[in-house]
Tab-separated table of C-alpha atoms and ligand atoms in Angstrom:
chain	number	residue	atom	x	y	z
K	1	UNK	CA	0.099	0.253	-0.385
K	2	UNK	CA	1.071	3.418	-0.933
K	3	UNK	CA	-0.895	6.372	-0.681
K	4	UNK	CA	1.907	9.205	-2.529
K	5	UNK	CA	-0.089	10.423	-5.724
K	6	UNK	CA	0.625	8.974	-9.301
K	7	UNK	CA	2.311	11.827	-11.677
K	8	UNK	CA	1.034	11.793	-15.012
K	9	UNK	CA	2.344	14.108	-17.891
K	10	UNK	CA	2.449	15.675	-21.090
K	11	UNK	CA	3.257	18.123	-23.269
K	12	UNK	CA	0.356	19.902	-22.377
K	13	UNK	CA	-3.432	19.872	-22.492
K	14	UNK	CA	-3.450	16.651	-24.501
K	15	UNK	CA	-2.471	14.028	-21.956
K	16	UNK	CA	-5.602	14.883	-20.093
K	17	UNK	CA	-7.296	11.917	-22.108
K	18	UNK	CA	-4.545	9.540	-20.596
K	19	UNK	CA	-5.270	11.173	-17.031
K	20	UNK	CA	-9.241	10.873	-17.778
K	21	UNK	CA	-8.528	7.013	-18.289
K	22	UNK	CA	-6.430	6.278	-15.243
K	23	UNK	CA	-8.993	8.502	-12.639
K	24	UNK	CA	-11.904	6.001	-14.150
K	25	UNK	CA	-9.750	2.825	-13.720
K	26	UNK	CA	-7.999	3.630	-10.723
K	27	UNK	CA	-10.258	5.724	-8.670
K	28	UNK	CA	-9.023	5.998	-5.429
K	29	UNK	CA	-5.637	7.067	-6.646
K	30	UNK	CA	-4.177	10.563	-6.611
K	31	UNK	CA	-2.535	12.338	-9.647
K	32	UNK	CA	-0.316	14.997	-10.456
K	33	UNK	CA	-0.506	15.978	-13.676
K	34	UNK	CA	1.941	18.038	-15.523
K	35	UNK	CA	1.465	19.817	-19.070
K	36	UNK	CA	4.048	21.687	-20.724
K	37	UNK	CA	1.785	24.103	-21.647
K	38	UNK	CA	4.949	26.943	-22.087
K	39	UNK	CA	6.432	24.849	-24.563
K	40	UNK	CA	4.172	22.642	-26.510
K	41	UNK	CA	3.950	21.723	-29.030
K	42	UNK	CA	6.162	18.939	-28.726
K	43	UNK	CA	5.278	16.989	-32.245
K	44	UNK	CA	7.335	19.087	-34.182
K	45	UNK	CA	10.334	19.454	-32.047
K	46	UNK	CA	13.929	17.369	-32.354
K	47	UNK	CA	14.319	14.211	-30.032
K	48	UNK	CA	17.222	16.053	-27.983
K	49	UNK	CA	14.792	18.833	-27.398
K	50	UNK	CA	12.349	16.431	-26.364
K	51	UNK	CA	14.474	14.372	-23.838
K	52	UNK	CA	15.888	17.749	-22.256
K	53	UNK	CA	12.512	18.989	-21.418
K	54	UNK	CA	10.572	15.932	-20.520
K	55	UNK	CA	13.950	15.543	-18.293
K	56	UNK	CA	13.255	18.250	-16.539
K	57	UNK	CA	9.242	17.475	-15.803
K	58	UNK	CA	10.666	13.952	-14.790
K	59	UNK	CA	12.837	15.680	-12.166
K	60	UNK	CA	10.204	18.225	-11.163
K	61	UNK	CA	7.561	15.333	-10.366
K	62	UNK	CA	9.994	13.027	-8.360
K	63	UNK	CA	10.646	16.005	-6.113
K	64	UNK	CA	6.887	15.854	-5.468
K	65	UNK	CA	7.461	12.563	-4.132
K	66	UNK	CA	5.193	10.254	-6.908
K	67	UNK	CA	5.353	6.801	-6.218
K	68	UNK	CA	4.898	5.945	-9.908
K	69	UNK	CA	4.944	7.990	-13.481
K	70	UNK	CA	2.697	7.725	-16.862
K	71	UNK	CA	4.298	9.291	-19.899
K	72	UNK	CA	0.964	10.232	-21.351
K	73	UNK	CA	2.750	12.234	-24.436
K	74	UNK	CA	3.050	10.030	-27.509
K	75	UNK	CA	6.346	12.217	-28.560
K	76	UNK	CA	7.613	11.902	-25.023
K	77	UNK	CA	6.991	8.157	-25.471
K	78	UNK	CA	8.679	7.897	-29.256
K	79	UNK	CA	11.639	9.583	-28.079
K	80	UNK	CA	12.744	9.669	-24.602
K	81	UNK	CA	11.106	6.532	-23.210
K	82	UNK	CA	14.527	5.101	-22.515
K	83	UNK	CA	16.198	8.207	-20.985
K	84	UNK	CA	13.702	8.616	-18.645
K	85	UNK	CA	13.534	5.302	-17.669
K	86	UNK	CA	16.875	5.133	-16.790
K	87	UNK	CA	16.730	8.144	-14.749
K	88	UNK	CA	13.606	7.094	-12.555
K	89	UNK	CA	13.976	5.558	-9.366
K	90	UNK	CA	10.118	4.949	-9.611
K	91	UNK	CA	7.835	2.736	-12.249
K	92	UNK	CA	7.446	4.413	-15.675
K	93	UNK	CA	5.022	3.871	-18.047
K	94	UNK	CA	4.713	4.984	-21.722
K	95	UNK	CA	1.800	4.836	-24.427
K	96	UNK	CA	3.494	3.221	-27.444
K	97	UNK	CA	3.976	-0.306	-25.783
K	98	UNK	CA	0.397	-0.634	-24.269
K	99	UNK	CA	-1.052	1.047	-27.827
K	100	UNK	CA	1.214	-1.502	-29.903
K	101	UNK	CA	-0.557	-4.619	-28.059
K	102	UNK	CA	-3.553	-3.696	-28.213
K	103	UNK	CA	-3.087	-2.944	-32.257
K	104	UNK	CA	-1.602	-6.530	-32.647
K	105	UNK	CA	-4.468	-8.188	-30.736
K	106	UNK	CA	-7.239	-6.098	-32.395
K	107	UNK	CA	-5.846	-6.989	-36.386
K	108	UNK	CA	-7.495	-9.681	-38.135
K	109	UNK	CA	-5.841	-8.625	-41.674
K	110	UNK	CA	-1.854	-8.328	-40.365
K	111	UNK	CA	-2.460	-4.656	-41.514
K	112	UNK	CA	-2.296	-1.866	-38.950
K	113	UNK	CA	-2.267	1.914	-39.672
K	114	UNK	CA	-0.333	4.441	-36.865
K	115	UNK	CA	-1.162	8.171	-36.754
K	116	UNK	CA	0.577	10.147	-34.914
K	117	UNK	CA	2.415	13.849	-34.551
K	118	UNK	CA	5.492	13.944	-36.971
K	119	UNK	CA	7.778	13.260	-34.227
K	120	UNK	CA	6.118	10.599	-33.124
K	121	UNK	CA	6.194	9.142	-36.672
K	122	UNK	CA	9.445	9.781	-37.822
K	123	UNK	CA	11.040	8.221	-34.695
K	124	UNK	CA	9.277	4.459	-35.658
K	125	UNK	CA	8.841	3.936	-32.278
K	126	UNK	CA	5.377	2.349	-32.874
K	127	UNK	CA	6.140	0.374	-35.781
K	128	UNK	CA	9.359	-0.916	-34.130
K	129	UNK	CA	7.310	-2.144	-30.490
K	130	UNK	CA	4.135	-3.638	-33.483
K	131	UNK	CA	7.057	-5.495	-34.822
K	132	UNK	CA	8.832	-6.719	-31.825
K	133	UNK	CA	5.130	-8.495	-31.037
K	134	UNK	CA	4.454	-9.189	-34.277
K	135	UNK	CA	6.947	-9.331	-37.154
K	136	UNK	CA	4.962	-10.289	-40.109
K	137	UNK	CA	2.494	-7.448	-39.811
K	138	UNK	CA	2.306	-4.573	-42.191
K	139	UNK	CA	2.697	-0.679	-40.635
K	140	UNK	CA	1.449	1.944	-42.258
K	141	UNK	CA	2.107	5.295	-40.496
K	142	UNK	CA	0.690	8.534	-41.390
K	143	UNK	CA	1.497	12.048	-39.263
K	144	UNK	CA	-1.311	14.201	-38.906
K	145	UNK	CA	0.085	17.552	-37.580
K	146	UNK	CA	-3.186	19.323	-38.567
K	147	UNK	CA	-5.224	17.467	-35.916
K	148	UNK	CA	-3.772	18.791	-32.543
K	149	UNK	CA	-4.910	22.528	-33.284
K	150	UNK	CA	-8.217	21.064	-34.439
K	151	UNK	CA	-8.957	19.381	-31.627
K	152	UNK	CA	-7.437	22.498	-29.207
K	153	UNK	CA	-9.868	24.952	-31.381
K	154	UNK	CA	-12.784	22.100	-30.183
K	155	UNK	CA	-13.569	21.310	-33.962
K	156	UNK	CA	-13.983	17.532	-33.475
K	157	UNK	CA	-16.527	17.213	-35.799
K	158	UNK	CA	-15.740	20.007	-38.107
K	159	UNK	CA	-16.121	20.192	-41.766
K	160	UNK	CA	-12.672	21.613	-42.066
K	161	UNK	CA	-11.402	18.667	-39.771
K	162	UNK	CA	-13.066	16.296	-41.897
K	163	UNK	CA	-11.770	17.089	-45.172
K	164	UNK	CA	-8.185	17.037	-43.621
K	165	UNK	CA	-9.142	13.656	-42.277
K	166	UNK	CA	-10.054	12.079	-45.787
K	167	UNK	CA	-6.625	13.487	-47.174
K	168	UNK	CA	-4.462	11.966	-44.408
K	169	UNK	CA	-6.320	8.484	-44.049
K	170	UNK	CA	-6.328	7.638	-47.725
K	171	UNK	CA	-2.800	6.102	-47.756
K	172	UNK	CA	-4.290	3.860	-44.640
K	173	UNK	CA	-7.660	2.764	-46.431
K	174	UNK	CA	-5.443	1.976	-49.259
K	175	UNK	CA	-3.015	0.199	-47.848
K	176	UNK	CA	-6.087	-1.971	-45.945
K	177	UNK	CA	-5.381	-1.140	-42.657
K	178	UNK	CA	-8.200	-2.826	-40.532
K	179	UNK	CA	-6.607	-1.407	-36.730
K	180	UNK	CA	-5.804	1.632	-36.592
K	181	UNK	CA	-3.742	3.142	-33.687
K	182	UNK	CA	-4.467	6.839	-32.487
K	183	UNK	CA	-1.122	7.328	-31.633
K	184	UNK	CA	-1.617	11.026	-29.867
K	185	UNK	CA	-3.114	12.607	-27.182
K	186	UNK	CA	-5.639	14.036	-29.169
K	187	UNK	CA	-6.895	11.899	-31.557
K	188	UNK	CA	-9.355	9.977	-29.063
K	189	UNK	CA	-11.277	13.160	-29.139
K	190	UNK	CA	-11.606	12.666	-33.143
K	191	UNK	CA	-13.288	8.880	-33.003
K	192	UNK	CA	-16.174	9.445	-33.758
K	193	UNK	CA	-14.882	11.462	-37.159
K	194	UNK	CA	-12.456	8.793	-37.426
K	195	UNK	CA	-14.727	6.138	-37.188
K	196	UNK	CA	-16.770	7.706	-40.092
K	197	UNK	CA	-14.285	8.639	-42.351
K	198	UNK	CA	-12.374	4.782	-41.986
K	199	UNK	CA	-15.673	3.220	-41.779
K	200	UNK	CA	-16.934	0.051	-39.587
K	201	UNK	CA	-14.049	-2.470	-40.861
K	202	UNK	CA	-11.413	-0.290	-38.653
K	203	UNK	CA	-11.036	-0.996	-35.273
K	204	UNK	CA	-9.592	2.196	-33.669
K	205	UNK	CA	-7.362	1.750	-31.008
K	206	UNK	CA	-6.902	4.018	-27.674
K	207	UNK	CA	-3.622	4.043	-26.352
K	208	UNK	CA	-4.922	6.135	-23.449
K	209	UNK	CA	-7.575	3.611	-22.205
K	210	UNK	CA	-4.716	0.821	-22.849
K	211	UNK	CA	-2.076	2.586	-21.007
K	212	UNK	CA	-4.268	3.090	-17.630
K	213	UNK	CA	-5.086	-0.687	-18.038
K	214	UNK	CA	-0.989	-1.484	-17.898
K	215	UNK	CA	-0.784	1.351	-14.952
K	216	UNK	CA	-3.306	-0.830	-13.333
K	217	UNK	CA	-1.622	-3.723	-13.453
K	218	UNK	CA	1.745	-2.106	-12.415
K	219	UNK	CA	0.133	-0.699	-9.107
K	220	UNK	CA	-0.988	-3.773	-8.025
K	221	UNK	CA	2.019	-5.966	-9.358
K	222	UNK	CA	4.144	-3.618	-7.293
K	223	UNK	CA	2.269	-3.261	-4.346
K	224	UNK	CA	1.577	0.466	-5.006
K	225	UNK	CA	-2.149	0.757	-4.696
K	226	UNK	CA	-3.629	3.755	-2.659
K	227	UNK	CA	-5.195	2.175	0.597
K	228	UNK	CA	-8.697	0.716	0.401
K	229	UNK	CA	-11.485	3.583	0.419
K	230	UNK	CA	-8.700	6.623	-0.196
K	231	UNK	CA	-10.564	9.651	-1.392
K	232	UNK	CA	-8.134	11.003	-4.595
K	233	UNK	CA	-7.048	14.591	-5.096
K	234	UNK	CA	-6.067	15.643	-7.961
K	235	UNK	CA	-3.501	18.501	-9.041
K	236	UNK	CA	-2.762	19.638	-12.009
K	237	UNK	CA	0.707	21.776	-12.811
K	238	UNK	CA	1.234	23.732	-16.266
K	239	UNK	CA	3.935	25.477	-17.059
K	240	UNK	CA	2.082	28.341	-18.556
K	241	UNK	CA	-1.753	30.362	-19.603
K	242	UNK	CA	-3.665	28.327	-16.480
K	243	UNK	CA	-6.508	29.853	-17.834
K	244	UNK	CA	-6.670	28.360	-21.529
K	245	UNK	CA	-5.684	25.198	-19.180
K	246	UNK	CA	-8.680	25.565	-17.582
K	247	UNK	CA	-10.722	26.486	-20.275
K	248	UNK	CA	-9.554	23.717	-23.190
K	249	UNK	CA	-8.664	21.058	-20.700
K	250	UNK	CA	-12.335	20.858	-19.176
K	251	UNK	CA	-13.316	19.449	-23.126
K	252	UNK	CA	-10.788	16.876	-22.596
K	253	UNK	CA	-11.138	15.916	-19.060
K	254	UNK	CA	-15.073	16.562	-19.416
K	255	UNK	CA	-15.164	18.171	-15.593
K	256	UNK	CA	-13.798	20.747	-13.881
K	257	UNK	CA	-9.996	21.043	-12.869
K	258	UNK	CA	-9.535	22.245	-9.594
K	259	UNK	CA	-5.848	22.939	-8.420
K	260	UNK	CA	-4.288	24.368	-11.269
K	261	UNK	CA	-0.946	25.343	-10.521
K	262	UNK	CA	1.791	27.168	-12.504
K	263	UNK	CA	5.026	26.351	-12.533
K	264	UNK	CA	7.529	27.399	-14.933
K	265	UNK	CA	10.280	25.304	-15.515
K	266	UNK	CA	13.802	25.204	-17.085
W	1	DGL	N1	1.009	15.639	-26.526
W	1	DGL	C1	1.212	15.148	-28.336
W	1	DGL	C2	1.056	13.911	-28.604
W	1	DGL	O1	0.878	12.855	-27.999
W	1	DGL	C3	0.933	16.164	-28.890
W	1	DGL	C4	0.926	17.499	-28.790
W	1	DGL	C5	2.385	18.363	-28.889
W	1	DGL	O2	2.580	17.918	-29.943
W	1	DGL	O3	3.013	18.530	-27.921
W	1	DGL	O4	2.088	13.415	-29.079
């Protein structure tokens, strides 16, 4: 038993989709969420910069006494997971491996699609993780950088988003994918639109839900669960612009954000 909070972190607001999945799966666990809103987006940044920024977030959350860490951001997980694991004295879970595992389980044809930020796709991290699990599958990966600003604008079901989605997803449809990994924190909010564009034959794999399952397993295996009946307290920390985080974050979390602090890093 361990009453300390879990740390969940992201380049900004999007990681709240993962925090939400963690809240739902682990309702007794307290969470400190860190979003690097001063330096978002990480998607177009170099691997070195992403490692440096995420190392600073790691140090901050360890200083707050977290018992385990969840790297909610796909771009950080893609560029920096090993770097962070080496530096973390507490268990650390990223989003790539859980998403890859779920995709391998979901496909029947062996054609898997992956969408993500430019950095996530360029890293090849999902493709490697999928092929480690099942070397015979074919992976079709597509960067969808315009989705992040559309989602932050609240355009989950807007004609402009649909137009862009049809363009981005056309190669995946041509490749005959039957499972698509939503490899970015923002994409779960586009699920209805993506399902419509791709049609009923494609299973959408939500890395957020899969990651929350793995976090629950880790907590149980390592005997880190909060004492039974604990009432969780969630803290949200951002590096800039608390107002915007509260406003947009409510859409991601589906509820009010309490206890938002601003802590600049670097
Ligand atoms: N959180 C990022 C991810 O999941 C998306 C936003 C960004 O580019 O920083 O890859």
